[in-house]
């Protein structure tokens, strides 16, 4: 049974800021299609992230870099058709906002107009400040994303924990304060030390949503296929698997194959 609080008719960016002020933790999961989004929304999850992790889990790419704006819009529109309560945040994919603020605004407008999503998420700090400001000036809510930013994987070289050293940690704190100051409504912090994440959450008034960032933050996000155990080759320490669907689905499908071969399916009640 869901223990989620459901008193919000529709979660908005303001709801999230209020939740932080009231000490209520924020739940966020990814979804990329209609059927999954219906389940996520019905379970009372506050925010659905149409993440560019669709590039990995839906399309099988090694990184998030290949997914296009058109593909993100396709995934986001499917989610928008399903969700009645959750706030829907859509990732701006790699290459659609880094070159200049005008391009960033054009990309964000396409997401909002063509998918019906409620907000966009961008990876990075001061290097994309002008793009974020431009999008915000157009009335589009922006969620930031700091720490491990998978669109920059080739710069980092690995998916290991970020900001362990003092200099990078200080840069991250400065970036978080800057994102709050320009008007972002929330920030995702990915794979950084729990102590630093807590420090960031305490130093800004907008919600900090963590993935691999400990429990001193204002909310948590996971990739839905990971927490359901549909992916099984990914074992980061931060991941809690609530089901083992890879095994359960494989067993169900193997049973189906065997039933078909044995002419056990369909039986008399399963035909016309
Ligand atoms: O794309 C994604 O799924 C994300 C989460 C990991 C935060 O950005």
CSV table of N, CA and C in Angstrom, one decimal, residues 29-33 36 40 48-67 71-72 74-75 79 91 150 159 190 211 221-236 238-239 241 246 249:
chain,number,residue,atom,x,y,z
A,29,UNK,N,10.9,9.8,-9.5
A,29,UNK,CA,11.3,8.6,-10.3
A,29,UNK,C,11.3,9.0,-11.7
A,30,UNK,N,12.1,8.3,-12.5
A,30,UNK,CA,12.0,8.5,-14.0
A,30,UNK,C,10.8,7.7,-14.5
A,31,UNK,N,10.4,8.1,-15.7
A,31,UNK,CA,9.5,7.3,-16.6
A,31,UNK,C,9.7,7.9,-18.0
A,32,UNK,N,9.4,7.0,-18.9
A,32,UNK,CA,9.7,7.4,-20.3
A,32,UNK,C,8.5,7.0,-21.2
A,33,UNK,N,7.5,6.3,-20.7
A,33,UNK,CA,6.4,5.9,-21.5
A,33,UNK,C,5.1,5.9,-20.7
A,36,UNK,N,4.3,3.0,-17.8
A,36,UNK,CA,5.1,3.1,-16.6
A,36,UNK,C,4.7,4.4,-15.9
A,40,UNK,N,3.7,5.0,-12.0
A,40,UNK,CA,4.5,5.9,-11.1
A,40,UNK,C,3.6,7.0,-10.5
A,48,UNK,N,7.9,13.2,-11.7
A,48,UNK,CA,8.3,12.3,-12.7
A,48,UNK,C,9.4,13.0,-13.6
A,49,UNK,N,10.5,12.3,-13.6
A,49,UNK,CA,11.6,12.9,-14.5
A,49,UNK,C,11.7,12.1,-15.8
A,50,UNK,N,11.4,12.8,-16.9
A,50,UNK,CA,11.6,12.2,-18.2
A,50,UNK,C,13.1,12.4,-18.4
A,51,UNK,N,13.9,11.5,-17.9
A,51,UNK,CA,15.4,11.7,-17.9
A,51,UNK,C,16.0,11.3,-19.3
A,52,UNK,N,17.1,11.9,-19.5
A,52,UNK,CA,17.9,11.5,-20.8
A,52,UNK,C,18.5,10.1,-20.5
A,53,UNK,N,18.3,9.5,-19.3
A,53,UNK,CA,18.7,8.1,-19.1
A,53,UNK,C,17.9,7.2,-20.0
A,54,UNK,N,16.8,7.7,-20.6
A,54,UNK,CA,16.1,7.0,-21.7
A,54,UNK,C,17.1,6.5,-22.7
A,55,UNK,N,18.1,7.3,-22.9
A,55,UNK,CA,19.2,6.9,-23.9
A,55,UNK,C,19.8,5.5,-23.5
A,56,UNK,N,19.9,5.3,-22.2
A,56,UNK,CA,20.5,4.0,-21.8
A,56,UNK,C,19.4,3.0,-21.7
A,57,UNK,N,18.4,3.2,-20.8
A,57,UNK,CA,17.5,2.2,-20.5
A,57,UNK,C,16.4,1.9,-21.6
A,58,UNK,N,16.1,2.9,-22.4
A,58,UNK,CA,15.1,2.6,-23.5
A,58,UNK,C,15.8,2.3,-24.8
A,59,UNK,N,16.9,2.9,-25.1
A,59,UNK,CA,17.5,2.8,-26.4
A,59,UNK,C,18.7,1.9,-26.4
A,60,UNK,N,19.3,1.6,-25.2
A,60,UNK,CA,20.5,0.7,-25.1
A,60,UNK,C,21.8,1.4,-25.4
A,61,UNK,N,21.8,2.7,-25.4
A,61,UNK,CA,23.1,3.4,-25.7
A,61,UNK,C,24.0,3.3,-24.4
A,62,UNK,N,25.3,3.4,-24.6
A,62,UNK,CA,26.2,3.3,-23.4
A,62,UNK,C,26.1,4.6,-22.6
A,63,UNK,N,25.9,5.7,-23.2
A,63,UNK,CA,25.8,7.0,-22.5
A,63,UNK,C,24.5,7.7,-22.8
A,64,UNK,N,24.3,8.9,-22.2
A,64,UNK,CA,23.1,9.7,-22.4
A,64,UNK,C,23.3,10.6,-23.6
A,65,UNK,N,24.5,10.7,-24.2
A,65,UNK,CA,24.7,11.7,-25.2
A,65,UNK,C,23.9,11.5,-26.5
A,66,UNK,N,23.7,10.3,-27.0
A,66,UNK,CA,23.0,10.2,-28.3
A,66,UNK,C,21.6,10.7,-28.4
A,67,UNK,N,20.8,10.7,-27.3
A,67,UNK,CA,19.4,10.9,-27.4
A,67,UNK,C,19.1,12.3,-27.9
A,71,UNK,N,13.4,12.8,-29.7
A,71,UNK,CA,13.2,11.6,-28.9
A,71,UNK,C,12.7,11.9,-27.5
A,72,UNK,N,13.3,13.0,-26.9
A,72,UNK,CA,12.9,13.4,-25.6
A,72,UNK,C,11.5,13.9,-25.6
A,74,UNK,N,9.1,12.9,-27.7
A,74,UNK,CA,8.3,11.7,-27.8
A,74,UNK,C,8.1,11.1,-26.5
A,75,UNK,N,9.2,10.8,-25.7
A,75,UNK,CA,9.0,10.2,-24.4
A,75,UNK,C,8.2,11.0,-23.5
A,79,UNK,N,4.5,10.4,-21.3
A,79,UNK,CA,4.4,10.6,-19.9
A,79,UNK,C,3.3,11.6,-19.5
A,91,UNK,N,14.4,16.3,-19.2
A,91,UNK,CA,15.8,16.7,-19.4
A,91,UNK,C,16.0,17.3,-20.8
A,150,UNK,N,26.1,13.2,-16.2
A,150,UNK,CA,26.4,12.1,-17.2
A,150,UNK,C,26.7,12.6,-18.6
A,159,UNK,N,32.4,7.2,-13.9
A,159,UNK,CA,31.2,7.5,-13.2
A,159,UNK,C,31.4,7.4,-11.6
A,190,UNK,N,23.9,14.5,-7.9
A,190,UNK,CA,24.2,13.1,-8.2
A,190,UNK,C,25.6,12.7,-7.8
A,211,UNK,N,20.6,11.7,-5.7
A,211,UNK,CA,20.8,10.3,-6.2
A,211,UNK,C,22.2,9.9,-5.9
A,221,UNK,N,15.8,10.6,-6.0
A,221,UNK,CA,15.4,10.2,-7.3
A,221,UNK,C,16.1,8.9,-7.7
A,222,UNK,N,15.4,8.0,-8.3
A,222,UNK,CA,16.1,6.8,-8.9
A,222,UNK,C,15.5,6.6,-10.3
A,223,UNK,N,16.3,5.9,-11.1
A,223,UNK,CA,15.8,5.5,-12.4
A,223,UNK,C,14.9,4.3,-12.2
A,224,UNK,N,13.7,4.4,-12.7
A,224,UNK,CA,12.6,3.4,-12.3
A,224,UNK,C,13.0,2.0,-12.7
A,225,UNK,N,13.6,1.8,-13.8
A,225,UNK,CA,14.0,0.5,-14.2
A,225,UNK,C,15.1,-0.1,-13.3
A,226,UNK,N,15.9,0.7,-12.7
A,226,UNK,CA,16.9,0.2,-11.7
A,226,UNK,C,16.2,-0.2,-10.4
A,227,UNK,N,15.3,0.7,-9.9
A,227,UNK,CA,14.7,0.4,-8.6
A,227,UNK,C,13.7,-0.8,-8.7
A,228,UNK,N,13.2,-1.1,-9.9
A,228,UNK,CA,12.3,-2.2,-10.0
A,228,UNK,C,13.1,-3.5,-10.4
A,229,UNK,N,14.5,-3.4,-10.5
A,229,UNK,CA,15.3,-4.5,-10.8
A,229,UNK,C,15.1,-5.0,-12.2
A,230,UNK,N,14.7,-4.2,-13.2
A,230,UNK,CA,14.6,-4.6,-14.6
A,230,UNK,C,15.9,-4.6,-15.2
A,231,UNK,N,16.8,-3.7,-14.8
A,231,UNK,CA,18.2,-3.7,-15.2
A,231,UNK,C,18.9,-4.6,-14.2
A,232,UNK,N,19.9,-5.3,-14.6
A,232,UNK,CA,20.6,-6.2,-13.6
A,232,UNK,C,22.1,-6.2,-13.7
A,233,UNK,N,22.6,-5.3,-14.6
A,233,UNK,CA,24.1,-5.3,-14.7
A,233,UNK,C,24.6,-4.0,-14.1
A,234,UNK,N,23.8,-3.3,-13.3
A,234,UNK,CA,24.2,-2.0,-12.8
A,234,UNK,C,24.0,-2.1,-11.2
A,235,UNK,N,25.2,-2.0,-10.5
A,235,UNK,CA,25.1,-2.2,-9.1
A,235,UNK,C,25.7,-1.1,-8.2
A,236,UNK,N,25.4,0.1,-8.5
A,236,UNK,CA,26.0,1.2,-7.6
A,236,UNK,C,25.5,1.0,-6.2
A,238,UNK,N,24.4,3.1,-4.1
A,238,UNK,CA,23.3,3.9,-3.7
A,238,UNK,C,21.9,3.3,-4.1
A,239,UNK,N,22.0,2.3,-5.0
A,239,UNK,CA,20.7,1.8,-5.6
A,239,UNK,C,20.1,0.8,-4.6
A,241,UNK,N,17.1,-1.9,-4.7
A,241,UNK,CA,16.2,-2.6,-5.6
A,241,UNK,C,15.0,-3.1,-4.9
A,246,UNK,N,13.8,-8.3,-13.4
A,246,UNK,CA,14.5,-9.0,-14.5
A,246,UNK,C,14.3,-10.5,-14.4
A,249,UNK,N,10.3,-11.4,-14.8
A,249,UNK,CA,9.9,-11.2,-16.1
A,249,UNK,C,10.4,-12.3,-17.0
